[in-house]
PDB file of C-alpha atoms and ligand atoms in Angstrom:
ATOM      1  CA  MET V   1      19.523   4.962  12.720  1.00 69.00           C
ATOM      2  CA  LYS V   2      17.479   6.431   9.892  1.00 81.00           C
ATOM      3  CA  ARG V   3      13.747   5.918   9.998  1.00 89.00           C
ATOM      4  CA  GLY V   4      12.332   3.480   7.437  1.00 94.00           C
ATOM      5  CA  ASP V   5      10.402   4.660   4.406  1.00 96.00           C
ATOM      6  CA  LEU V   6       6.670   4.370   3.968  1.00 98.00           C
ATOM      7  CA  PHE V   7       5.538   2.979   0.598  1.00 98.00           C
ATOM      8  CA  VAL V   8       1.876   3.269  -0.311  1.00 98.00           C
ATOM      9  CA  ILE V   9       0.329   1.261  -3.109  1.00 98.00           C
ATOM     10  CA  SER V  10      -3.151   2.040  -4.429  1.00 98.00           C
ATOM     11  CA  GLY V  11      -5.189   1.172  -7.474  1.00 97.00           C
ATOM     12  CA  PRO V  12      -8.617  -0.083  -8.444  1.00 96.00           C
ATOM     13  CA  SER V  13      -9.937  -3.330  -7.052  1.00 93.00           C
ATOM     14  CA  GLY V  14      -8.661  -6.271  -9.106  1.00 94.00           C
ATOM     15  CA  VAL V  15      -5.701  -4.432 -10.615  1.00 97.00           C
ATOM     16  CA  GLY V  16      -3.239  -6.751  -8.847  1.00 97.00           C
ATOM     17  CA  LYS V  17      -2.184  -4.931  -5.652  1.00 97.00           C
ATOM     18  CA  THR V  18      -2.309  -8.023  -3.439  1.00 96.00           C
ATOM     19  CA  ILE V  19      -0.367 -10.294  -5.758  1.00 97.00           C
ATOM     20  CA  LEU V  20       2.235  -7.623  -6.552  1.00 98.00           C
ATOM     21  CA  CYS V  21       2.732  -6.724  -2.886  1.00 98.00           C
ATOM     22  CA  ARG V  22       3.307 -10.408  -2.103  1.00 97.00           C
ATOM     23  CA  ARG V  23       5.847 -10.751  -4.893  1.00 98.00           C
ATOM     24  CA  LEU V  24       7.671  -7.593  -3.839  1.00 98.00           C
ATOM     25  CA  LEU V  25       7.831  -8.698  -0.197  1.00 97.00           C
ATOM     26  CA  LYS V  26       9.198 -12.095  -1.211  1.00 97.00           C
ATOM     27  CA  GLN V  27      11.919 -10.628  -3.401  1.00 98.00           C
ATOM     28  CA  VAL V  28      13.088  -7.589  -1.419  1.00 97.00           C
ATOM     29  CA  SER V  29      14.254  -7.735   2.200  1.00 96.00           C
ATOM     30  CA  GLY V  30      13.938  -4.975   4.797  1.00 95.00           C
ATOM     31  CA  ILE V  31      10.366  -4.135   3.860  1.00 97.00           C
ATOM     32  CA  SER V  32       7.273  -5.503   5.550  1.00 96.00           C
ATOM     33  CA  PHE V  33       3.549  -5.292   5.040  1.00 97.00           C
ATOM     34  CA  SER V  34       1.183  -3.380   7.272  1.00 98.00           C
ATOM     35  CA  VAL V  35      -1.749  -5.705   7.921  1.00 98.00           C
ATOM     36  CA  SER V  36      -4.865  -3.523   7.881  1.00 98.00           C
ATOM     37  CA  TYR V  37      -7.958  -3.800  10.041  1.00 98.00           C
ATOM     38  CA  THR V  38     -11.269  -4.364   8.278  1.00 98.00           C
ATOM     39  CA  THR V  39     -14.918  -5.026   9.013  1.00 98.00           C
ATOM     40  CA  ARG V  40     -15.408  -7.023   5.812  1.00 95.00           C
ATOM     41  CA  VAL V  41     -15.724 -10.797   5.969  1.00 94.00           C
ATOM     42  CA  PRO V  42     -12.674 -12.904   5.081  1.00 96.00           C
ATOM     43  CA  ARG V  43     -12.537 -14.317   1.549  1.00 91.00           C
ATOM     44  CA  LYS V  44     -11.796 -17.955   0.949  1.00 89.00           C
ATOM     45  CA  GLY V  45      -8.111 -18.503   1.624  1.00 91.00           C
ATOM     46  CA  GLU V  46      -7.630 -15.332   3.687  1.00 93.00           C
ATOM     47  CA  THR V  47      -6.183 -15.678   7.178  1.00 96.00           C
ATOM     48  CA  ASP V  48      -6.857 -13.400  10.134  1.00 97.00           C
ATOM     49  CA  GLY V  49      -3.695 -11.549  11.115  1.00 96.00           C
ATOM     50  CA  ILE V  50      -2.000 -12.211   7.775  1.00 95.00           C
ATOM     51  CA  ASP V  51      -4.260 -10.754   5.091  1.00 95.00           C
ATOM     52  CA  TYR V  52      -6.213  -8.494   7.431  1.00 97.00           C
ATOM     53  CA  HIS V  53      -7.170  -8.194  11.067  1.00 98.00           C
ATOM     54  CA  PHE V  54     -10.863  -9.009  10.680  1.00 98.00           C
ATOM     55  CA  ILE V  55     -12.782  -7.109  13.356  1.00 98.00           C
ATOM     56  CA  THR V  56     -16.374  -6.176  14.169  1.00 97.00           C
ATOM     57  CA  ARG V  57     -17.907  -2.793  13.364  1.00 97.00           C
ATOM     58  CA  ASP V  58     -18.090  -1.990  17.085  1.00 98.00           C
ATOM     59  CA  LYS V  59     -14.408  -2.769  17.567  1.00 98.00           C
ATOM     60  CA  PHE V  60     -13.565  -0.643  14.504  1.00 98.00           C
ATOM     61  CA  LYS V  61     -15.524   2.313  15.937  1.00 98.00           C
ATOM     62  CA  GLU V  62     -13.757   1.867  19.269  1.00 98.00           C
ATOM     63  CA  MET V  63     -10.390   1.998  17.531  1.00 98.00           C
ATOM     64  CA  VAL V  64     -11.374   5.140  15.591  1.00 98.00           C
ATOM     65  CA  THR V  65     -12.401   6.847  18.847  1.00 98.00           C
ATOM     66  CA  ALA V  66      -9.157   5.794  20.515  1.00 98.00           C
ATOM     67  CA  GLY V  67      -7.125   7.293  17.634  1.00 97.00           C
ATOM     68  CA  ALA V  68      -5.644   3.872  16.910  1.00 98.00           C
ATOM     69  CA  PHE V  69      -5.603   4.395  13.133  1.00 98.00           C
ATOM     70  CA  LEU V  70      -2.975   6.239  11.152  1.00 97.00           C
ATOM     71  CA  GLU V  71      -5.667   6.501   8.485  1.00 98.00           C
ATOM     72  CA  TRP V  72      -8.988   4.840   7.792  1.00 98.00           C
ATOM     73  CA  ALA V  73     -11.724   4.917   5.176  1.00 97.00           C
ATOM     74  CA  GLY V  74     -15.185   3.591   4.462  1.00 96.00           C
ATOM     75  CA  ILE V  75     -15.006   1.565   1.245  1.00 91.00           C
ATOM     76  CA  TYR V  76     -17.727  -0.582  -0.391  1.00 84.00           C
ATOM     77  CA  GLU V  77     -19.914  -0.260   2.738  1.00 87.00           C
ATOM     78  CA  GLU V  78     -17.130  -1.621   4.958  1.00 94.00           C
ATOM     79  CA  SER V  79     -14.353   0.060   6.953  1.00 98.00           C
ATOM     80  CA  TYR V  80     -10.617  -0.351   6.481  1.00 98.00           C
ATOM     81  CA  GLY V  81      -7.811   1.151   8.580  1.00 98.00           C
ATOM     82  CA  THR V  82      -4.074   1.115   9.212  1.00 98.00           C
ATOM     83  CA  GLY V  83      -2.916   0.551  12.793  1.00 97.00           C
ATOM     84  CA  ARG V  84      -0.919   3.571  13.915  1.00 97.00           C
ATOM     85  CA  SER V  85       1.368   2.074  16.581  1.00 96.00           C
ATOM     86  CA  GLU V  86       2.487  -0.940  14.510  1.00 95.00           C
ATOM     87  CA  VAL V  87       3.548   1.252  11.605  1.00 97.00           C
ATOM     88  CA  LEU V  88       5.283   3.923  13.677  1.00 96.00           C
ATOM     89  CA  SER V  89       7.266   1.457  15.796  1.00 96.00           C
ATOM     90  CA  ARG V  90       8.503  -0.477  12.766  1.00 96.00           C
ATOM     91  CA  LEU V  91       9.482   2.706  10.920  1.00 96.00           C
ATOM     92  CA  ASP V  92      11.422   3.821  14.017  1.00 94.00           C
ATOM     93  CA  LEU V  93      13.346   0.538  13.868  1.00 94.00           C
ATOM     94  CA  GLY V  94      14.485   1.506  10.360  1.00 92.00           C
ATOM     95  CA  GLU V  95      12.182  -0.931   8.582  1.00 95.00           C
ATOM     96  CA  ASP V  96      10.452   0.043   5.339  1.00 97.00           C
ATOM     97  CA  ILE V  97       6.687  -0.441   5.417  1.00 98.00           C
ATOM     98  CA  LEU V  98       4.305  -1.207   2.577  1.00 98.00           C
ATOM     99  CA  LEU V  99       0.658  -0.127   2.772  1.00 98.00           C
ATOM    100  CA  ASP V 100      -2.006  -1.383   0.349  1.00 98.00           C
ATOM    101  CA  ILE V 101      -4.677   1.272   0.877  1.00 98.00           C
ATOM    102  CA  ASP V 102      -7.193   3.256  -1.148  1.00 96.00           C
ATOM    103  CA  VAL V 103      -6.761   6.808  -2.430  1.00 97.00           C
ATOM    104  CA  HIS V 104      -8.544   8.423   0.559  1.00 97.00           C
ATOM    105  CA  GLY V 105      -6.198   6.602   2.912  1.00 98.00           C
ATOM    106  CA  ALA V 106      -3.175   7.644   0.870  1.00 98.00           C
ATOM    107  CA  ARG V 107      -4.181  11.306   1.165  1.00 97.00           C
ATOM    108  CA  GLN V 108      -4.471  10.948   4.947  1.00 97.00           C
ATOM    109  CA  VAL V 109      -1.026   9.331   5.135  1.00 97.00           C
ATOM    110  CA  ARG V 110       0.572  12.097   3.096  1.00 96.00           C
ATOM    111  CA  ARG V 111      -0.307  14.712   5.729  1.00 95.00           C
ATOM    112  CA  PRO V 112       1.871  13.333   8.572  1.00 94.00           C
ATOM    113  CA  PHE V 113       4.249  11.671   6.089  1.00 96.00           C
ATOM    114  CA  PRO V 114       4.867  14.106   3.219  1.00 96.00           C
ATOM    115  CA  GLU V 115       7.903  12.032   2.254  1.00 95.00           C
ATOM    116  CA  ALA V 116       5.878   8.801   1.835  1.00 97.00           C
ATOM    117  CA  ILE V 117       6.350   7.204  -1.585  1.00 98.00           C
ATOM    118  CA  LEU V 118       2.995   6.861  -3.332  1.00 98.00           C
ATOM    119  CA  ILE V 119       2.683   4.261  -6.081  1.00 98.00           C
ATOM    120  CA  PHE V 120      -0.420   3.831  -8.223  1.00 98.00           C
ATOM    121  CA  LEU V 121      -1.122   0.572 -10.045  1.00 98.00           C
ATOM    122  CA  LEU V 122      -2.836   0.957 -13.404  1.00 98.00           C
ATOM    123  CA  PRO V 123      -4.736  -1.748 -15.289  1.00 97.00           C
ATOM    124  CA  PRO V 124      -3.703  -2.269 -18.935  1.00 97.00           C
ATOM    125  CA  SER V 125      -7.387  -1.873 -19.975  1.00 96.00           C
ATOM    126  CA  TRP V 126     -10.927  -1.832 -18.584  1.00 93.00           C
ATOM    127  CA  SER V 127     -11.599  -5.245 -20.028  1.00 94.00           C
ATOM    128  CA  ALA V 128      -8.498  -6.713 -18.340  1.00 95.00           C
ATOM    129  CA  LEU V 129      -9.547  -5.171 -15.019  1.00 95.00           C
ATOM    130  CA  GLU V 130     -13.044  -6.610 -15.286  1.00 93.00           C
ATOM    131  CA  ALA V 131     -11.699 -10.012 -16.341  1.00 94.00           C
ATOM    132  CA  ARG V 132      -9.325 -10.093 -13.354  1.00 94.00           C
ATOM    133  CA  LEU V 133     -12.063  -9.121 -10.897  1.00 91.00           C
ATOM    134  CA  LYS V 134     -14.414 -11.726 -12.369  1.00 91.00           C
ATOM    135  CA  GLY V 135     -11.647 -14.308 -12.535  1.00 92.00           C
ATOM    136  CA  ARG V 136     -10.836 -13.835  -8.849  1.00 88.00           C
ATOM    137  CA  GLY V 137     -14.383 -15.001  -8.167  1.00 87.00           C
ATOM    138  CA  THR V 138     -14.698 -13.175  -4.853  1.00 85.00           C
ATOM    139  CA  GLU V 139     -17.429 -10.664  -5.686  1.00 84.00           C
ATOM    140  CA  ASP V 140     -21.087 -11.252  -6.515  1.00 88.00           C
ATOM    141  CA  PRO V 141     -22.383  -9.355  -9.616  1.00 89.00           C
ATOM    142  CA  SER V 142     -23.649  -6.298  -7.670  1.00 89.00           C
ATOM    143  CA  LYS V 143     -20.405  -5.924  -5.712  1.00 87.00           C
ATOM    144  CA  LEU V 144     -18.434  -6.387  -8.927  1.00 89.00           C
ATOM    145  CA  ARG V 145     -20.376  -3.540 -10.580  1.00 90.00           C
ATOM    146  CA  LEU V 146     -19.743  -1.332  -7.550  1.00 89.00           C
ATOM    147  CA  ARG V 147     -15.994  -2.031  -7.682  1.00 89.00           C
ATOM    148  CA  MET V 148     -15.848  -1.338 -11.443  1.00 91.00           C
ATOM    149  CA  ALA V 149     -17.762   1.940 -11.004  1.00 90.00           C
ATOM    150  CA  ASN V 150     -15.465   2.963  -8.169  1.00 90.00           C
ATOM    151  CA  ALA V 151     -12.418   2.164 -10.308  1.00 93.00           C
ATOM    152  CA  ARG V 152     -13.178   5.067 -12.640  1.00 90.00           C
ATOM    153  CA  SER V 153     -13.127   7.700  -9.901  1.00 90.00           C
ATOM    154  CA  GLU V 154     -10.118   6.092  -8.197  1.00 94.00           C
ATOM    155  CA  LEU V 155      -8.107   6.312 -11.412  1.00 95.00           C
ATOM    156  CA  GLU V 156      -8.521  10.090 -11.424  1.00 95.00           C
ATOM    157  CA  ALA V 157      -6.280  10.215  -8.353  1.00 96.00           C
ATOM    158  CA  VAL V 158      -3.279   8.832 -10.246  1.00 97.00           C
ATOM    159  CA  HIS V 159      -1.944  12.394 -10.692  1.00 97.00           C
ATOM    160  CA  GLU V 160      -1.452  12.683  -6.930  1.00 97.00           C
ATOM    161  CA  TYR V 161       0.958   9.754  -6.897  1.00 98.00           C
ATOM    162  CA  ASP V 162       4.752   9.796  -7.278  1.00 98.00           C
ATOM    163  CA  PHE V 163       4.908   6.663  -9.426  1.00 98.00           C
ATOM    164  CA  ALA V 164       2.540   4.838 -11.753  1.00 98.00           C
ATOM    165  CA  VAL V 165       3.070   1.196 -12.661  1.00 98.00           C
ATOM    166  CA  ILE V 166       1.040  -0.504 -15.402  1.00 98.00           C
ATOM    167  CA  ASN V 167       0.261  -4.049 -14.362  1.00 98.00           C
ATOM    168  CA  ASP V 168       0.137  -5.741 -17.755  1.00 97.00           C
ATOM    169  CA  ASP V 169       2.764  -8.425 -17.382  1.00 97.00           C
ATOM    170  CA  LEU V 170       3.097  -9.558 -13.776  1.00 98.00           C
ATOM    171  CA  SER V 171       6.862 -10.127 -13.857  1.00 98.00           C
ATOM    172  CA  ARG V 172       7.566  -6.784 -15.494  1.00 98.00           C
ATOM    173  CA  ALA V 173       5.312  -4.925 -13.059  1.00 98.00           C
ATOM    174  CA  THR V 174       7.064  -6.670 -10.143  1.00 98.00           C
ATOM    175  CA  GLU V 175      10.417  -5.471 -11.493  1.00 98.00           C
ATOM    176  CA  ASP V 176       9.058  -1.907 -11.735  1.00 98.00           C
ATOM    177  CA  LEU V 177       7.911  -2.025  -8.116  1.00 98.00           C
ATOM    178  CA  LYS V 178      11.221  -3.433  -6.946  1.00 98.00           C
ATOM    179  CA  SER V 179      13.075  -0.687  -8.843  1.00 98.00           C
ATOM    180  CA  ILE V 180      11.102   1.995  -7.029  1.00 98.00           C
ATOM    181  CA  VAL V 181      11.894   0.553  -3.591  1.00 98.00           C
ATOM    182  CA  LEU V 182      15.558  -0.050  -4.413  1.00 97.00           C
ATOM    183  CA  ALA V 183      16.029   3.395  -5.975  1.00 97.00           C
ATOM    184  CA  GLN V 184      14.607   4.990  -2.836  1.00 96.00           C
ATOM    185  CA  ARG V 185      17.272   3.185  -0.811  1.00 93.00           C
ATOM    186  CA  CYS V 186      19.983   4.769  -2.992  1.00 93.00           C
ATOM    187  CA  ARG V 187      18.841   8.303  -2.253  1.00 92.00           C
ATOM    188  CA  THR V 188      21.829  10.330  -1.040  1.00 89.00           C
ATOM    189  CA  SER V 189      20.066  11.226   2.200  1.00 85.00           C
ATOM    190  CA  ARG V 190      19.250   7.613   2.950  1.00 85.00           C
ATOM    191  CA  VAL V 191      22.799   6.380   2.251  1.00 86.00           C
ATOM    192  CA  LEU V 192      24.521   9.157   4.227  1.00 83.00           C
ATOM    193  CA  GLU V 193      22.139   9.146   7.186  1.00 78.00           C
ATOM    194  CA  GLY V 194      21.292   5.472   7.207  1.00 71.00           C
ATOM    195  CA  GLY V 195      24.573   4.133   8.560  1.00 71.00           C
ATOM    196  CA  SER V 196      25.050   1.836   5.548  1.00 72.00           C
ATOM    197  CA  TRP V 197      28.128   3.788   4.399  1.00 76.00           C
ATOM    198  CA  PRO V 198      31.101   3.373   6.760  1.00 75.00           C
ATOM    199  CA  LEU V 199      32.442   6.926   6.587  1.00 75.00           C
ATOM    200  CA  ALA V 200      30.763   9.779   8.364  1.00 65.00           C
ATOM    201  CA  TYR V 201      29.681  12.752   6.301  1.00 62.00           C
ATOM    202  CA  ASN V 202      32.122  14.894   8.313  1.00 64.00           C
ATOM    203  CA  ASP V 203      35.022  12.739   7.027  1.00 67.00           C
ATOM    204  CA  ILE V 204      34.381  13.863   3.446  1.00 67.00           C
ATOM    205  CA  LYS V 205      34.031  17.489   4.434  1.00 65.00           C
ATOM    206  CA  SER V 206      37.318  17.502   6.379  1.00 60.00           C
ATOM    207  CA  LYS V 207      39.273  16.036   3.404  1.00 57.00           C
ATOM    208  CA  LYS V 208      38.384  19.030   1.171  1.00 52.00           C
TER     209      LYS V 208
HETATM  210  P1  LIG A  18      -6.284  -6.331  -5.934  1.00 54.84           P
HETATM  211  O1  LIG A  18      -5.544  -6.704  -4.666  1.00 54.84           O
HETATM  212  O2  LIG A  18      -5.750  -5.091  -6.562  1.00 54.84           O
HETATM  213  O3  LIG A  18      -7.771  -6.263  -5.732  1.00 54.84           O
HETATM  214  P2  LIG A  18      -5.451  -8.981  -6.836  1.00 54.84           P
HETATM  215  O4  LIG A  18      -4.009  -8.976  -6.527  1.00 54.84           O
HETATM  216  O5  LIG A  18      -6.369  -9.762  -5.957  1.00 54.84           O
HETATM  217  O6  LIG A  18      -6.022  -7.485  -7.013  1.00 54.84           O
HETATM  218  O7  LIG A  18      -5.598  -9.481  -8.346  1.00 54.84           O
HETATM  219  C1  LIG A  18      -6.883  -9.710  -8.926  1.00 54.84           C
HETATM  220  C2  LIG A  18      -6.803 -10.925  -9.841  1.00 54.84           C
HETATM  221  O8  LIG A  18      -6.048 -10.594 -11.005  1.00 54.84           O
HETATM  222  C3  LIG A  18      -6.115 -12.109  -9.169  1.00 54.84           C
HETATM  223  O9  LIG A  18      -6.778 -13.291  -9.544  1.00 54.84           O
HETATM  224  C4  LIG A  18      -4.699 -12.057  -9.757  1.00 54.84           C
HETATM  225  O10 LIG A  18      -4.098 -13.312  -9.790  1.00 54.84           O
HETATM  226  C5  LIG A  18      -4.965 -11.493 -11.175  1.00 54.84           C
HETATM  227  N1  LIG A  18      -3.815 -10.714 -11.715  1.00 54.84           N
HETATM  228  C6  LIG A  18      -3.142  -9.741 -11.092  1.00 54.84           C
HETATM  229  N2  LIG A  18      -2.187  -9.231 -11.903  1.00 54.84           N
HETATM  230  C7  LIG A  18      -2.260  -9.895 -13.061  1.00 54.84           C
HETATM  231  C8  LIG A  18      -1.543  -9.818 -14.309  1.00 54.84           C
HETATM  232  N3  LIG A  18      -0.559  -8.950 -14.507  1.00 54.84           N
HETATM  233  N4  LIG A  18      -1.905 -10.663 -15.281  1.00 54.84           N
HETATM  234  C9  LIG A  18      -2.922 -11.538 -15.113  1.00 54.84           C
HETATM  235  N5  LIG A  18      -3.640 -11.677 -13.970  1.00 54.84           N
HETATM  236  C10 LIG A  18      -3.321 -10.852 -12.956  1.00 54.84           C
HETATM  237  P1  LIG A  19     -10.320  -5.590  -0.572  1.00 54.84           P
HETATM  238  O1  LIG A  19     -11.653  -5.665   0.081  1.00 54.84           O
HETATM  239  O2  LIG A  19     -10.383  -5.896  -2.056  1.00 54.84           O
HETATM  240  O3  LIG A  19      -9.259  -6.378   0.149  1.00 54.84           O
HETATM  241  O4  LIG A  19      -9.831  -4.072  -0.478  1.00 54.84           O
HETATM  242  C1  LIG A  19     -10.663  -3.039  -0.926  1.00 54.84           C
HETATM  243  C2  LIG A  19      -9.913  -1.727  -0.921  1.00 54.84           C
HETATM  244  O5  LIG A  19      -9.547  -1.385   0.412  1.00 54.84           O
HETATM  245  C3  LIG A  19      -8.600  -1.718  -1.725  1.00 54.84           C
HETATM  246  O6  LIG A  19      -8.587  -0.538  -2.504  1.00 54.84           O
HETATM  247  C4  LIG A  19      -7.527  -1.647  -0.668  1.00 54.84           C
HETATM  248  O7  LIG A  19      -6.370  -0.951  -1.121  1.00 54.84           O
HETATM  249  C5  LIG A  19      -8.241  -0.854   0.405  1.00 54.84           C
HETATM  250  N1  LIG A  19      -7.665  -1.010   1.731  1.00 54.84           N
HETATM  251  C6  LIG A  19      -7.194  -2.140   2.321  1.00 54.84           C
HETATM  252  N2  LIG A  19      -6.735  -1.868   3.559  1.00 54.84           N
HETATM  253  C7  LIG A  19      -6.916  -0.535   3.758  1.00 54.84           C
HETATM  254  C8  LIG A  19      -6.631   0.355   4.843  1.00 54.84           C
HETATM  255  O8  LIG A  19      -6.116  -0.005   5.884  1.00 54.84           O
HETATM  256  N3  LIG A  19      -6.983   1.653   4.668  1.00 54.84           N
HETATM  257  C9  LIG A  19      -7.563   2.119   3.519  1.00 54.84           C
HETATM  258  N4  LIG A  19      -7.827   3.417   3.458  1.00 54.84           N
HETATM  259  N5  LIG A  19      -7.823   1.318   2.489  1.00 54.84           N
HETATM  260  C10 LIG A  19      -7.517   0.003   2.598  1.00 54.84           C
END
């Protein structure tokens, strides 16, 4: 069985990563979300084990020391990390995995997974980004300023990504994301090695 593919989605806070990931996961089968670990407090409506694994700073440090993270980063004075064993075991089962992580995390993932598919979400404008962050109502004014300031430096990393999707219209951006995942599944290597095509590659060669 072919290993699953690793899809990484990044973009500034408030651009729409969470909502787009949810829509993608609802509409495409065979891909699942990697629930990250974080030291930040849950927002209203967030559930432990579904949105994040909410853990203490001590527990996070313990996990770093134990090498339990595939990647991790300090962001907005909190820590965020991707559990190594969960991701690796699901990839080995042939499942595609979606990570919503920041640009530092994406760079760390690219080292062991040079074939990971990196997707950057772009806001249609600064004003739209600010309006979305404000509209979400989860950040106090100082945290909102910090996230907007960070957005500028994060955007510079877009050149390191394989795909860029502008999240202007939600439905159109969802279609773009789906297209990327579905196109990856049609790669020759994935079709021939993945067992989804009934003939073996040797069959074609022997008919020549
Ligand atoms: P992120 O996970 O990138 O921080 P969210 O998915 O939480 O961002 O989105 C931030 C806010 O913007 C949410 O309230 C969401 O509903 C809204 N939003 C996301 N995409 C769009 C869009 N294309 N048009 C209008 N509002 C959007
Ligand atoms: P939020 O606090 O808004 O949920 O997320 C803040 C930032 O942390 C976002 O850019 C998000 O992509 C990033 N993030 C979430 N989980 C992880 C993770 O496991 N690793 C890294 N490196 N970044 C993460």
